[in-house]
Structure formats: structure tokens, C-alpha cells
Short mmCIF file of C-alpha atoms and ligand atoms in Angstrom, two decimals:
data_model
loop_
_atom_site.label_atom_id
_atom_site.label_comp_id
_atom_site.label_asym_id
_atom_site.label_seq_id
_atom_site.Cartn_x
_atom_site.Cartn_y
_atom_site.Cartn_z
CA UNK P 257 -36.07 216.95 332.80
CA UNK P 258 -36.05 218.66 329.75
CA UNK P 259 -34.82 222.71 329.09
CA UNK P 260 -37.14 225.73 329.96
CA UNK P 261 -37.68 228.79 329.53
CA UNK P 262 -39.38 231.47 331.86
CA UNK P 263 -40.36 234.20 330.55
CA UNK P 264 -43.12 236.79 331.86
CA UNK P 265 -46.01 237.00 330.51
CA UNK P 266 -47.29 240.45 331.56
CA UNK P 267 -45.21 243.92 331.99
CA UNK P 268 -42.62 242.63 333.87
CA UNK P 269 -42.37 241.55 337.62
CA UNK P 270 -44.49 238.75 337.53
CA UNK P 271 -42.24 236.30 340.12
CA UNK P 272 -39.76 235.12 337.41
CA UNK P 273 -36.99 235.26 340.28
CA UNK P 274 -39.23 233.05 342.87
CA UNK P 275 -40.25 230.61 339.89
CA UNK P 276 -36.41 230.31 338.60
CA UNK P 277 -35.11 229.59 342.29
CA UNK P 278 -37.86 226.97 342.65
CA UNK P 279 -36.94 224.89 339.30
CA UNK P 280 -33.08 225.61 339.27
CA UNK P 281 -33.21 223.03 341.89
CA UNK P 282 -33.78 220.38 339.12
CA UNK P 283 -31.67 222.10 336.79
CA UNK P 284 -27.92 221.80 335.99
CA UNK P 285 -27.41 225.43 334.70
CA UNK P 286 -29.27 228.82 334.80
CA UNK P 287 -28.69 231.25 331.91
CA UNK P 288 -30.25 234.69 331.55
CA UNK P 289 -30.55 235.49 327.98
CA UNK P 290 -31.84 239.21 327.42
CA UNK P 291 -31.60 242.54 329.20
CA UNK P 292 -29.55 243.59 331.92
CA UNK P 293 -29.53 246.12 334.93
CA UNK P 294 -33.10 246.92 334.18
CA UNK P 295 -33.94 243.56 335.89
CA UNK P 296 -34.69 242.97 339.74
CA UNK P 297 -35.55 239.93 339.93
CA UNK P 298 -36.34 238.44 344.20
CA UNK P 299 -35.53 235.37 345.87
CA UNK P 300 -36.33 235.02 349.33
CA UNK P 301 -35.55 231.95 351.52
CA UNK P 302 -34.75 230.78 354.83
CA UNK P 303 -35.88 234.54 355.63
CA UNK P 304 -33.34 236.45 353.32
CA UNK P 305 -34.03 238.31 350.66
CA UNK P 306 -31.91 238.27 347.99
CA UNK P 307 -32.44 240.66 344.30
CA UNK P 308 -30.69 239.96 341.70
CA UNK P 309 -30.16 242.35 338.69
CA UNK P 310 -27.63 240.31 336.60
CA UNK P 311 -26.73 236.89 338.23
CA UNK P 312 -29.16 234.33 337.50
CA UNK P 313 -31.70 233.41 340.27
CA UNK P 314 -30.40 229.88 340.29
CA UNK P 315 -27.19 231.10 342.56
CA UNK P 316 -28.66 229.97 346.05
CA UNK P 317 -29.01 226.32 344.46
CA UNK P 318 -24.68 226.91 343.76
CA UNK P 319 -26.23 225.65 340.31
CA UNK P 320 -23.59 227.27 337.15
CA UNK P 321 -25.37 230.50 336.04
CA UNK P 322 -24.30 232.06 332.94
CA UNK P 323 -25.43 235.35 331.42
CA UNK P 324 -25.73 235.08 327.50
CA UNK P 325 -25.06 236.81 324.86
CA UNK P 326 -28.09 239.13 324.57
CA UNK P 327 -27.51 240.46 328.14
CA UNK P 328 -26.20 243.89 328.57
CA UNK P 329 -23.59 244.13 331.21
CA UNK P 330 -22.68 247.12 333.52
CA UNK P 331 -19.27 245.69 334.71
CA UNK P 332 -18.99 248.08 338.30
CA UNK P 333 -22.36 247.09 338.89
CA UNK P 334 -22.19 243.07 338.28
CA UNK P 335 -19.19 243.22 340.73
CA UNK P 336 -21.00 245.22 343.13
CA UNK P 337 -23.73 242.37 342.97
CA UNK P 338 -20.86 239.38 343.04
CA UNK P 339 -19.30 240.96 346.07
CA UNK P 340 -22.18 241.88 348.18
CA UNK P 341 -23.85 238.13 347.59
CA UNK P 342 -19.97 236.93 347.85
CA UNK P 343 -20.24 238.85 351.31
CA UNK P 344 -23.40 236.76 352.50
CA UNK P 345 -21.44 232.93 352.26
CA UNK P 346 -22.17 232.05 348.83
CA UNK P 347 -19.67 230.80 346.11
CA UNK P 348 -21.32 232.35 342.64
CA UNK P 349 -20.19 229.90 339.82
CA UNK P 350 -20.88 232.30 337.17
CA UNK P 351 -19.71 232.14 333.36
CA UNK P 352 -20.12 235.43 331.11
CA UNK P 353 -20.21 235.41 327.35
CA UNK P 354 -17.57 237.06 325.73
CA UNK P 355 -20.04 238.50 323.14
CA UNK P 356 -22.13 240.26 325.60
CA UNK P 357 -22.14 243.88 325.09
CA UNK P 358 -21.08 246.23 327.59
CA UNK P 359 -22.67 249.25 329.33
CA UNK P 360 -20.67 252.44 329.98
CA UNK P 361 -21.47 255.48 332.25
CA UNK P 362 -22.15 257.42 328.92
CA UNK P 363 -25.00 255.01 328.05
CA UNK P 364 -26.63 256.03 331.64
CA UNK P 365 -26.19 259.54 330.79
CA UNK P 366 -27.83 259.12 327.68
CA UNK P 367 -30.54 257.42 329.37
CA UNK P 368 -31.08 259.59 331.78
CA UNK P 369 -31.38 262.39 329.65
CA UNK P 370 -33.85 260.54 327.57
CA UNK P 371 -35.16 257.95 329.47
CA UNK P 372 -37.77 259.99 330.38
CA UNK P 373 -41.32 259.57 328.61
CA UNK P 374 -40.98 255.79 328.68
CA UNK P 375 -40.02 255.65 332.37
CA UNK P 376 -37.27 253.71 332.29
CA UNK P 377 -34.84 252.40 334.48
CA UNK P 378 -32.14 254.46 333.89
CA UNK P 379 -29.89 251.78 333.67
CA UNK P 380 -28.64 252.79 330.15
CA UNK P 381 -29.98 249.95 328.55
CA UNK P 382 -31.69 251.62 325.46
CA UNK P 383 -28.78 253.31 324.27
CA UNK P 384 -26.73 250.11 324.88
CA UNK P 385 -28.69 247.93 322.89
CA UNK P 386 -29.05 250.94 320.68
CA UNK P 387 -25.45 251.20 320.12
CA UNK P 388 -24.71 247.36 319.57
CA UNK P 389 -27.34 247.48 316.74
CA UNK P 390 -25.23 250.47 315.23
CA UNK P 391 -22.28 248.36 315.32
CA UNK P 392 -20.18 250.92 317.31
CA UNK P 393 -20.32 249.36 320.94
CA UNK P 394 -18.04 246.98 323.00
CA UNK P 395 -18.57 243.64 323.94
CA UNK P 396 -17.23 241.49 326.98
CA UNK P 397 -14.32 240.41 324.95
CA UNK P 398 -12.77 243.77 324.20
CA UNK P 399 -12.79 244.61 328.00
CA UNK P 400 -10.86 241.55 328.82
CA UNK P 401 -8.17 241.98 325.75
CA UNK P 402 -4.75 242.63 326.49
CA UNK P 403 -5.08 246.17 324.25
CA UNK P 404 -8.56 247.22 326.46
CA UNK P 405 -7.65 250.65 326.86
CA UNK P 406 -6.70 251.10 323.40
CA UNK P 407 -10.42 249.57 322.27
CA UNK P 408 -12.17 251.09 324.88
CA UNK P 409 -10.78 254.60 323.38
CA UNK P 410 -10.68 254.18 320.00
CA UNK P 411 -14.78 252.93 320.16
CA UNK P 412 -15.30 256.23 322.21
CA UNK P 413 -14.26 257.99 319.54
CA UNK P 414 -17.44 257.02 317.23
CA UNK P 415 -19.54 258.46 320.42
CA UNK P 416 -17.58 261.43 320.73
CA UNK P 417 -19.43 264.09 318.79
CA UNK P 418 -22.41 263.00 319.49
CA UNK P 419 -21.85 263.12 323.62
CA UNK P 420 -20.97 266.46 323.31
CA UNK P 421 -23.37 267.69 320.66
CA UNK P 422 -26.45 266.42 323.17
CA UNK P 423 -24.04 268.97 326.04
CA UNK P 424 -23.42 265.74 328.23
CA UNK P 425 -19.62 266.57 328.19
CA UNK P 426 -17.65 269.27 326.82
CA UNK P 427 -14.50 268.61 324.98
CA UNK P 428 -12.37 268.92 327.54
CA UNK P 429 -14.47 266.50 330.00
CA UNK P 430 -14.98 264.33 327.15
CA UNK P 431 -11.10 263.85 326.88
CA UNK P 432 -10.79 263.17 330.47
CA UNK P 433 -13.65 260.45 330.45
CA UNK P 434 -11.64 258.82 327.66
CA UNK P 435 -8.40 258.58 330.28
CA UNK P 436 -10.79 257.31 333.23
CA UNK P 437 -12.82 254.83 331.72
CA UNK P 438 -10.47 253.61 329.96
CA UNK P 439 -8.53 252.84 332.76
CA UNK P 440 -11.43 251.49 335.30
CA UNK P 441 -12.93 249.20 332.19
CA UNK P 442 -9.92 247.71 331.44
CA UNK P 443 -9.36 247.19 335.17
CA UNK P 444 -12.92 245.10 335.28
CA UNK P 445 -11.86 243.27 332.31
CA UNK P 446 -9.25 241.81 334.43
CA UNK P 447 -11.32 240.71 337.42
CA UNK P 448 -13.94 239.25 334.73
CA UNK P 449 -10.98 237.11 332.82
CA UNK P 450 -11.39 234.18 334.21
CA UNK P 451 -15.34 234.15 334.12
CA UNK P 452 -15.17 234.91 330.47
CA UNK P 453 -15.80 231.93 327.86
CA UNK P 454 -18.12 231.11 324.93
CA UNK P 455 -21.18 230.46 327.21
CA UNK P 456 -23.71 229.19 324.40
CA UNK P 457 -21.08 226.15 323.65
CA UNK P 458 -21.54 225.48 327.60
CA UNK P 459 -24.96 225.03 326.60
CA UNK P 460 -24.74 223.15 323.46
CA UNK P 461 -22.77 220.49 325.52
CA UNK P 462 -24.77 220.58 328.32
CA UNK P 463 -27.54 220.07 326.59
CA UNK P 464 -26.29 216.79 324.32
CA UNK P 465 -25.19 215.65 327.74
CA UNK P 466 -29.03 215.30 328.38
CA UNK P 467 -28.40 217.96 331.51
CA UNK P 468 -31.21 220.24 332.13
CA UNK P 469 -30.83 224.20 331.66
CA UNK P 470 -33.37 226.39 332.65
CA UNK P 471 -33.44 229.95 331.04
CA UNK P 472 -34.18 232.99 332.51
CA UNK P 473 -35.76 235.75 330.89
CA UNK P 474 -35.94 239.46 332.00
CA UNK P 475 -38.95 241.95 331.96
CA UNK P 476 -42.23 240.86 330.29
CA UNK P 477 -43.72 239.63 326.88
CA UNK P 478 -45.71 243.33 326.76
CA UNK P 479 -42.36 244.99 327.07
CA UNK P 480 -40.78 243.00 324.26
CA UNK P 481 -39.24 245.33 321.23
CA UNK P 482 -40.89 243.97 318.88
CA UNK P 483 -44.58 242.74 320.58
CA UNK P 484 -44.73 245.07 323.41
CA UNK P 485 -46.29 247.99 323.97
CA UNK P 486 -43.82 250.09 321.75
CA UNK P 487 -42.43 252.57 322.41
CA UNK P 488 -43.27 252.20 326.08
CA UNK P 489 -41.24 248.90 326.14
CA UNK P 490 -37.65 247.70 326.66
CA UNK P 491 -35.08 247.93 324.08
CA UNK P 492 -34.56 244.07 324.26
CA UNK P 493 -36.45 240.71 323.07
CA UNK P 494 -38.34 239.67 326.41
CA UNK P 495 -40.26 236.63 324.14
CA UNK P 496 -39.16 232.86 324.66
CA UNK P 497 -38.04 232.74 321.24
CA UNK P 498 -34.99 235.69 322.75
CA UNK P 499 -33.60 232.18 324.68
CA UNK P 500 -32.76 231.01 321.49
CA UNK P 501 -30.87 234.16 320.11
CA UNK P 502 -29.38 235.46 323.83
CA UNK P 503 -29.16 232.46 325.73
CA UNK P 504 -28.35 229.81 323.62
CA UNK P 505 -31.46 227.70 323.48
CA UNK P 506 -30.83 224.80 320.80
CA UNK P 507 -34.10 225.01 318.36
CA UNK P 508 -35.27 221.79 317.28
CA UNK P 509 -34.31 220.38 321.08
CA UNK P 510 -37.89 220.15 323.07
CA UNK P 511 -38.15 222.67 325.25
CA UNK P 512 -40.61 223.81 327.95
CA UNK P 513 -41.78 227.14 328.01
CA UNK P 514 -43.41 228.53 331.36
CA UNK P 515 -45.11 232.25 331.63
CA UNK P 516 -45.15 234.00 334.82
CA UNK P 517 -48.70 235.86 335.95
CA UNK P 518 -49.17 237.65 338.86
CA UNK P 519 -52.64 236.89 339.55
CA UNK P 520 -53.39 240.33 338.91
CA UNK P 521 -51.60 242.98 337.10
CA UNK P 522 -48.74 245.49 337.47
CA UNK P 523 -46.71 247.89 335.11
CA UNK P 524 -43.56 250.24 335.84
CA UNK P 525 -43.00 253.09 334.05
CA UNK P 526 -45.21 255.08 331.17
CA UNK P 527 -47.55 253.38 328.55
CA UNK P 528 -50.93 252.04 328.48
CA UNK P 529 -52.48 249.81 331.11
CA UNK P 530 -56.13 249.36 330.32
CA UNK P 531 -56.93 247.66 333.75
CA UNK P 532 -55.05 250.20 335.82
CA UNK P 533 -56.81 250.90 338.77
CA UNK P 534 -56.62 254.31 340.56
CA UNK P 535 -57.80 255.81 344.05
CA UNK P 536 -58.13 253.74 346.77
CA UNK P 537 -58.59 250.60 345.06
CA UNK P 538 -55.05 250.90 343.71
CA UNK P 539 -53.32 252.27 346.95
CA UNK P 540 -54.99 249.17 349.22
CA UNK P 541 -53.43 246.37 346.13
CA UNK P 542 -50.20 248.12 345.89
CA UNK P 543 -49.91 247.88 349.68
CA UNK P 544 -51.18 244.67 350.22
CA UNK P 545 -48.59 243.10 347.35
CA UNK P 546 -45.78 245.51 348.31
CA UNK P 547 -45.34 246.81 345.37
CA UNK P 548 -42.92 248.86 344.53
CA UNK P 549 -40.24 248.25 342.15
CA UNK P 550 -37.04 245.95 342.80
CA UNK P 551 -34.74 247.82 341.06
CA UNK P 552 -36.14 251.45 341.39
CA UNK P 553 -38.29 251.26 343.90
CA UNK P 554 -40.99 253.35 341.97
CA UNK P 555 -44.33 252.39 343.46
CA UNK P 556 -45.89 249.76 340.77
CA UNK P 557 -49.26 250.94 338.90
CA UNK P 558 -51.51 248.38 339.42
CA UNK P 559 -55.31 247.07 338.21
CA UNK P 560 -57.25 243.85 337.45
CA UNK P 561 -55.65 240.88 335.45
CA UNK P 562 -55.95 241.75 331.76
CA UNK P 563 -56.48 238.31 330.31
CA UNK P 564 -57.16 239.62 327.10
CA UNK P 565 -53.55 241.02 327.49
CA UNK P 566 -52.53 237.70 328.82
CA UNK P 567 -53.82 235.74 326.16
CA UNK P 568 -52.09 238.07 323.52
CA UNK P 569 -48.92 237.26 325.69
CA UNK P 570 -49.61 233.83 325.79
CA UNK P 571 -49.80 233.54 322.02
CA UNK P 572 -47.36 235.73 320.76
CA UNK P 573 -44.38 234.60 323.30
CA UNK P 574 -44.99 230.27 322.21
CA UNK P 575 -45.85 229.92 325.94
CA UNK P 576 -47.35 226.45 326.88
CA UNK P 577 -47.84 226.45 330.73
CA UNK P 578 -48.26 229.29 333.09
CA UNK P 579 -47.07 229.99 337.22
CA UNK P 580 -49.47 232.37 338.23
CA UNK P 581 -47.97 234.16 341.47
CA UNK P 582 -50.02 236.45 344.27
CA UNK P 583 -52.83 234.31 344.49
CA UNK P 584 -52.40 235.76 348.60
CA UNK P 585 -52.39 239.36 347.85
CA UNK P 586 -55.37 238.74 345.70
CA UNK P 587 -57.36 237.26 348.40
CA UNK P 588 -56.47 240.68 350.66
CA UNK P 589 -58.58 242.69 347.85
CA UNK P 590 -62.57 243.25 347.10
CA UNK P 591 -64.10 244.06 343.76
CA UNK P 592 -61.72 241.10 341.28
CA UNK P 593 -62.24 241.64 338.19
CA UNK P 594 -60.62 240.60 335.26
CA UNK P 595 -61.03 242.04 331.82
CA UNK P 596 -61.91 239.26 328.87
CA UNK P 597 -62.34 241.61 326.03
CA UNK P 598 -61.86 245.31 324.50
CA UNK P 599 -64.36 247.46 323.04
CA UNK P 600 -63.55 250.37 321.32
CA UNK P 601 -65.68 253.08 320.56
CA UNK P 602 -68.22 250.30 321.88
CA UNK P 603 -67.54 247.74 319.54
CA UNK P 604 -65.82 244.58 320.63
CA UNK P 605 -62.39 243.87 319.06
CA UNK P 606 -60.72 240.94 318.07
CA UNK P 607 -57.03 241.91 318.01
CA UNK P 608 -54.51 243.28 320.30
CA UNK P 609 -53.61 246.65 319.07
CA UNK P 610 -50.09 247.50 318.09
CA UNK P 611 -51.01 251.44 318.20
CA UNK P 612 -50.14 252.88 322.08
CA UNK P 613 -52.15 255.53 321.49
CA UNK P 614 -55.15 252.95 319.74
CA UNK P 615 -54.08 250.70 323.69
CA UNK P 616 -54.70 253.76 325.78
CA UNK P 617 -57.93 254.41 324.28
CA UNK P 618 -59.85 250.85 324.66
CA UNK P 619 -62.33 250.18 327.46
CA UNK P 620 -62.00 247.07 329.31
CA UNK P 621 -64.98 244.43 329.48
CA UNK P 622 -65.00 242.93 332.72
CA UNK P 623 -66.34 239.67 334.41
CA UNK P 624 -67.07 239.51 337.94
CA UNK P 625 -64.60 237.07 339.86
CA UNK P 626 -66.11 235.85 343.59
CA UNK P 627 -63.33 236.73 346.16
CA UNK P 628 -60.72 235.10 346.79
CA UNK P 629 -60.67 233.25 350.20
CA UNK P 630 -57.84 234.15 352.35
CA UNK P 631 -56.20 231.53 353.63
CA UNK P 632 -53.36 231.19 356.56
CA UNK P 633 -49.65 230.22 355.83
CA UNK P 634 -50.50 226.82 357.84
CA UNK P 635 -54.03 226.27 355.52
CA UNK P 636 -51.49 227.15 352.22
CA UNK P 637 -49.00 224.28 353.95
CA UNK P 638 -51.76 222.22 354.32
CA UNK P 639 -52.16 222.16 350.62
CA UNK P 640 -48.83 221.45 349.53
CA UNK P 641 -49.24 218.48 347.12
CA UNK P 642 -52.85 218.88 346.45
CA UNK P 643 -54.40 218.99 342.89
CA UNK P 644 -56.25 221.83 341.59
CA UNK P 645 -59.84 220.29 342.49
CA UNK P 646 -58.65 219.81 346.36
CA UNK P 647 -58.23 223.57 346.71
CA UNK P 648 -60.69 225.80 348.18
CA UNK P 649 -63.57 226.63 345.68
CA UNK P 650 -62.80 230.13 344.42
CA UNK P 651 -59.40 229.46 344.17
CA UNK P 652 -60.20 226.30 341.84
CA UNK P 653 -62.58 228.26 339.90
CA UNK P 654 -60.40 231.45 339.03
CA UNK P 655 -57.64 229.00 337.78
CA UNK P 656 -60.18 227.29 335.54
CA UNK P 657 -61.86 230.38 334.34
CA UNK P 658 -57.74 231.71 333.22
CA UNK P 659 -57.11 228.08 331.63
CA UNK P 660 -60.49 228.25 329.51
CA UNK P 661 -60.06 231.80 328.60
CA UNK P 662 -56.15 231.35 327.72
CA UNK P 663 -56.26 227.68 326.41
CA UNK P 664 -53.19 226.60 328.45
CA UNK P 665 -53.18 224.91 332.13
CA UNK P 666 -51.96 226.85 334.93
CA UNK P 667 -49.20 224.13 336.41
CA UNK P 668 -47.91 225.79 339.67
CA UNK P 669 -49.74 228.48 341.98
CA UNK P 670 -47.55 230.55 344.33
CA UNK P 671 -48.85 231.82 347.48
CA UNK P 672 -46.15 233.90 349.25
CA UNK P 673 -42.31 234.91 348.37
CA UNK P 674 -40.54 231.72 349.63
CA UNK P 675 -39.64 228.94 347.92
CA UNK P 676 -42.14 226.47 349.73
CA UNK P 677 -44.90 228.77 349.39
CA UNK P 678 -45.15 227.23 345.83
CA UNK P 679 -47.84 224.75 344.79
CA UNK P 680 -47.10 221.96 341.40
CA UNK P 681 -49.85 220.76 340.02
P1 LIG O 59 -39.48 239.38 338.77
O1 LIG O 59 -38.86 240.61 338.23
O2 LIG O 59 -40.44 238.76 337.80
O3 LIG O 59 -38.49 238.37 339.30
O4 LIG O 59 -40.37 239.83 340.02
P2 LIG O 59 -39.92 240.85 341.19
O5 LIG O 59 -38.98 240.14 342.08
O6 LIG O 59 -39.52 242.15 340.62
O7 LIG O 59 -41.32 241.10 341.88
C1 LIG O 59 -42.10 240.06 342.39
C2 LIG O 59 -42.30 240.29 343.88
O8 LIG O 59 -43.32 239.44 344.35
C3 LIG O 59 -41.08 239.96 344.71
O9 LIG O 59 -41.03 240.83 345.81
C4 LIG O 59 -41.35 238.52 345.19
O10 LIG O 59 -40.70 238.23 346.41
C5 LIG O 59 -42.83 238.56 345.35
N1 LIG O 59 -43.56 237.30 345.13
C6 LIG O 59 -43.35 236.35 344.19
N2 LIG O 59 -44.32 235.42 344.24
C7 LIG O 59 -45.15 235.77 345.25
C8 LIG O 59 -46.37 235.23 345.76
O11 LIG O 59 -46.89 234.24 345.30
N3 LIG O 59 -46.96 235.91 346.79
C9 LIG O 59 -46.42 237.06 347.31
N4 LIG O 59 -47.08 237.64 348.30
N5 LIG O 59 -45.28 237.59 346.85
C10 LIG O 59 -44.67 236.97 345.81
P1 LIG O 60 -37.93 242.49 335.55
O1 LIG O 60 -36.93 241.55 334.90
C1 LIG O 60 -40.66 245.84 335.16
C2 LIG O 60 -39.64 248.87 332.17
C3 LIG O 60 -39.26 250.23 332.69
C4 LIG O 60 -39.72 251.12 331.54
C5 LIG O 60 -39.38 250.26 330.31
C6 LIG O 60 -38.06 250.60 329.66
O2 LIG O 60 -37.62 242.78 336.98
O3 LIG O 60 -39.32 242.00 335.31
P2 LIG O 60 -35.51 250.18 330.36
O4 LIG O 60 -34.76 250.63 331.57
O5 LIG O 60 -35.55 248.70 330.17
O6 LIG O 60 -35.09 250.90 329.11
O7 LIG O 60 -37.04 250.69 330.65
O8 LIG O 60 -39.35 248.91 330.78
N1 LIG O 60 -38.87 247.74 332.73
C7 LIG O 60 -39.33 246.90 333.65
N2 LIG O 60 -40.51 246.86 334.30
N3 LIG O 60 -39.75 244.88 335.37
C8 LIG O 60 -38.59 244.87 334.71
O9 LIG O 60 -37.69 243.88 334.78
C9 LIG O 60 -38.31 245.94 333.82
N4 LIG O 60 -37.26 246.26 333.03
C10 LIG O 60 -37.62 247.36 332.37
O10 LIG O 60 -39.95 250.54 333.89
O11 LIG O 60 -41.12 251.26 331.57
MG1 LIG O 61 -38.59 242.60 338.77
#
């Protein structure tokens, strides 16, 4: 089987976890490739559920997971993570690149203090990546060094004035953060030795070998940096192309490149949503699709499947082949709609805007979708191995109405959380 790349296609939280568990199966390592604590990404077999933030959802296959170089890594809590799914019988083979950057406690204060307007995770992300782009941050490598302390306080020291100029220490604090972290980081950097190697070689190799490597990408296409709703996005590259900077992706080497859907849509966090739903429409989808956040476990806003959003997505991220997920909570709601163009200022437009403010201010044109039929775990089963024309008729006919109106097939459908609740087409 050749390489892929998952990626999601909406705002984040589309399944990517579920999907990545499914195909890691066939695959002979798992890399994630952007982003970092932000992530929550759920697996959930044999009745467990298992949420991952950093280790790649391949881990319950005991496939090799690696995180890349363009993941941003909180050491305390990637341990936490290692020891608590450690603590449940599993062996994690996991390999970290030595150039990933590294996220202190000061990057989480910054965030929080900030973080704010966007929504975000808190996780100290932003400043992170904000931080390796000024040149001035830490990577994997320093940690592990024999002179870690040293590093880790001569790099504070291009942080220092601005830490206490924002009043998140005072000078006396700041000097006894230096002594701490120091300390605890270089501590980490031991435990995380022997995981430590050049992770996109790994690749390289495995890849020439003719092994299969399935990549794993965090958050959404619509939170990307660059493409994404900006500034309510993620301070990372969420697109398929980020495989090829963060994860190690070989271009020129075919690769397949799978979007995640929900078959509706969700957003965390602040920014524009055009299809949001409010009231009691949104309160009886939310409940019926649980959801609320993995990581923060903010409720999710919610509304109809944007596929004019989708399509954007679609386009802008190379992706070839879609999973949609949810068809089941779908089928638990009235009224499905899904929104095929924007009008604004009642003219029809024929671009996705870049403007947040331009975003917030579209109207949706909807199409009428006939309700989903519900159907029992046994009658999902009962499908497993059918083609698209076998399945029941509004099912079939929402699928084609996506494919026609994104130009790419659908290729799996998911129907629950676990892993067999998965159809391949
Ligand atoms: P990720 O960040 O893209 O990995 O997605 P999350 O794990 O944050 O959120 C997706 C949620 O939907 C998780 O709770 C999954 O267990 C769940 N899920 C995935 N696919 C399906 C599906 O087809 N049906 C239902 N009902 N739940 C699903
Ligand atoms: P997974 O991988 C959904 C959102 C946050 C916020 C914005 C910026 O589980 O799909 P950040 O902490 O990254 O600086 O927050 O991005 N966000 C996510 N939303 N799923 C995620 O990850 C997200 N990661 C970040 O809610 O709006
Ligand atoms: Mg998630």
C-alpha cells in the first residue's frame, strides 16, 4: 500500500483518530507531522477509550509512531500520556525528532494570557511556534544534550524581558523559574534519550523499503496558518502539503491523501462558522454527537455541513478521497441541510473569502437533504462490505450529492466510534 496522509478537512475534530487507528493496521509506521498538545485525537476499541494528544493513533496496532519535526512537544505532558497508556498494557514504540521544538510552562502562560479572542487551547502552542519562527526557542535536541541546563538558561535569557515586561513574573520569580526548569527539562531530556533520533531518515528508509507510512495530521484544513480562517486558526500548517515539511513525506513518492468530514459540521473556539446552528437545533446535535471537546472539553459549536467550506478545503489541502464520519448522529437530527453556496449582500460568490470579518458576514444558501434513516448497530453490521448503491437510499444519495458537489469520491463511511463501525468502499 502506498503512504497517506490524513488530514481534516473541516475545523478540526472530524474522526482523524478513528480513521488513523483503522488504516495503521496496514501501515508499518504512524507519524504526526504538525501541532502538538492542542490535539485530542479518540480511539475507542474493544470498549476503551483511548485520546491521544501527542502519540500517534496508530499505538493500539504496537505499529512505530513517530512525532516529526513540525510537532510541538510539552515534555511533562507527553510522559504523562506515555505513562498513563504504559499503565493500561501497552508497549508505545515511539521515536521523537530531535528537531522538534519544545514547549515550556512560559509558553502556556503566554497563552493563557493571550489565548483569549481566538479560543484556544491553552496549550501554549502559538507562542511556541511563535518563538521557533523567531529563532530563539529550544528544540528536542537541546533538552537531551549533556549541557541542557546550561541551554535551557541561556535561551531563557532572550525571553526574559519580555516575561516580565507582559507582569507574568517579576525578576525575582523569573530567576527562580530559570533554576526550576532548568532542572525538570533537563531531567525529561534524560527519560526522552533513548527515543530521540532523526525521525524523517526513519522515513526516508522506510519508505525506499516499499513499507507503508501513514501520516497523521492535527486540527483541520480551515485552521491552517496560512488557509484557515486567520486569525481564528492554529499557529501551525494543518494542510497535507505540512506532511512533507513536519513529517517527512518524500515529494515526488505517490502518496494518498484522505480528508476527514464529519457528516456535518463542528468548530472549537472563536471565528466564523457560517452554518452554525443555535437554540435548540444546536443543543439536540451537540448532544446527540457528544460533542464536546477532547482536549478541553468546551462544548463544540455546531451547524449544517458547509460544503462550500468543504470544497474550499478539499482544493486548497491537494485532498483526493474523503472519510466522512457521523453519518449516525446525523440520522438522530431533523431539518439537514447543507449549504452549497454564499451570497453576500445577496449576490452569489465564487470564492472563499480570506477576510474573517468578510466570513462572518456571508449568508449560507442551503439545499434541503431528506433525513437520514437511522439505522441499528446490527443493520450498520449488516452492511459491512457493501458498496455505496447497496446502502439504504438517503444514505446513498447524500454521499452522491457531497461527491458531485466536491468532485472527489467519498471512500469509507463511519458509523459509530469503534474501529468496525467503519465502512470501505
Ligand atoms: P479528531 O481530533 O479528528 O481525532 O476527532 P476527535 O477525537 O476530537 O472527535 C471525534 C469524536 O467522534 C470522537 O469522540 C470519536 O470517538 C467520535 N467518532 C468518530 N467517528 C465517529 C462516527 O462515525 N460516529 C460517531 N457516533 N462517533 C464518531
Ligand atoms: P484536533 O487535532 C479542534 C482550535 C482552538 C482554537 C484555535 C487555536 O483534535 O482536530 P491553539 O491552541 O491551537 O492555538 O488554538 O484552534 N484548535 C482545535 N479545534 N480540534 C483541534 O485539534 C484543535 N486544535 C486547535 O479551539 O480555536
Ligand atoms: Mg480532536
Amino acid at each position: 500500500m502506498k503512504n497517506t496522509i490524513v488530514v481534516g478537512a473541516q475545523w478540526g475534530d472530524e474522526g482523524k483518530g478513528k480513521l488513523v487507528d483503522v488504516l495503521a493496521e496496514k501501515s508499518d509506521l504512524v507519524v504526526r507531522f504538525n501541532g502538538g498538545g492542542n490535539a485530542g485525537h479518540t480511539v475507542m476499541h474493544a470498549g476503551e477509550t483511548y485520546k491521544f494528544h501527542y502519540m500517534p493513533s496508530g499505538m493500539l496496532h504496537k505499529k512505530t509512531c513517530i512525532l516529526g519535526t513540525g510537532v510541538v512537544i510539552n515534555p511533562k505532558d507527553l510522559i504523562a500520556e506515555i505513562e498513563s497508556f504504559t499503565a493500561t498494557g501497552h508497549e508505545p514504540d515511539l521515536k521523537i525528532s530531535a528537531r522538534a521544538h519544545v514547549i515550556f510552562p512560559h509558553h502556556q502562560m503566554i497563552d493563557a494570557k493571550g489565548g483569549g479572542k481566538i479560543g484556544t487551547t491553552g496549550r501554549g502552542i502559538g507562542p511556541t511556534y511563535s518563538q521557533k519562527a523567531s529563532r530563539i526557542n529550544l528544540r528536542i535536541l537541546d533538552i537531551i544534550a549533556d549541557d541542557a541546563v546550561a541551554r535551557i538558561k541561556e535561551a531563557l535569557k532572550d525571553v526574559r524581558e519580555m516575561l516580565i515586561a507582559d507582569a507574568l513574573f517579576s525578576a525575582d520569580e523569573f530567576a527562580a523559574y530559570c533554576e526550576s526548569v532548568s532542572s525538570e527539562y533537563a531531567e525529561y531530556g534524560k527519560n526522552f534519550k533513548p527515543f530521540v533520533t532523526d525521525t524523517e531518515d526513519l522515513v526516508r528508509v522506510a519508505t525506499i523499503a516499499g513499507k507503508s507510512v501513514l501520516f497523521e495530521g492535527a486540527q483541520g484544513t480551515l485552521l491552517d496558518l496560512n488557509y484557515g480562517t486567520y486569525p481564528f486558526v492554529t499557529s501551525s500548517a494543518t494542510l497535507a502539503a505540512a506532511a512533507f515539511v513536519g513529517g517527512g513525506a518524500i515529494p515526488g513518492v505517490p502518496i494518498r491523501i484522505l480528508g476527514i468530514t464529519k457528516a456535518y459540521t463542528t468548530r472549537v473556539g472563536e471565528g466564523p462558522f457560517p452554518t452554525e446552528l443555535d437554540g435548540d437545533a444546536a443543543v439536540n446535535l451537540r448532544e446527540a454527537g457528544h460533542e464536546y471537546g477532547a482536549t478541553t472539553g468546551r462544548p463544540r459549536r455546531v451547524g449544517h455541513l458547509d460544503l462550500y467550506a468543504l470544497r474550499y478545503a478539499v482544493r486548497i489541502s491537494g485532498i483526493q478521497e474523503l472519510a466522512m464520519t457521523k453519518i449516525d448522529t446525523l440520522a438522530q437530527v431533523d431539518n439537514v441541510k447543507v449549504c452549497t453556496a454564499y451570497k453576500i449582500d445577496g449576490k452569489r460568490i465564487d470564492y472563499f473569502p480570506a477576510d474573517a470579518p468578510t466570513l462572518e458576514k456571508v449568508e449560507p444558501v442551503y439545499t434541503d437533504i431528506e433525513p437520514i434513516q437511522a439505522l441499528t448497530k446490527e443493520e450498520w453490521i449488516g452492511l459491512q462490505g457493501a458498496s455505496k448503491d447497496q446502502l439504504p437510499p438517503s444514505i446513498k444519495n447524500y454521499i452522491k450529492f457531497i461527491e458531485d458537489f466536491v468532485e472527489i469520491p467519498i471512500t469509507i463511511l463511519s458509523h459509530g466510534p469503534e474501529r468496525n463501525e467503519t465502512i470501505v468502499f
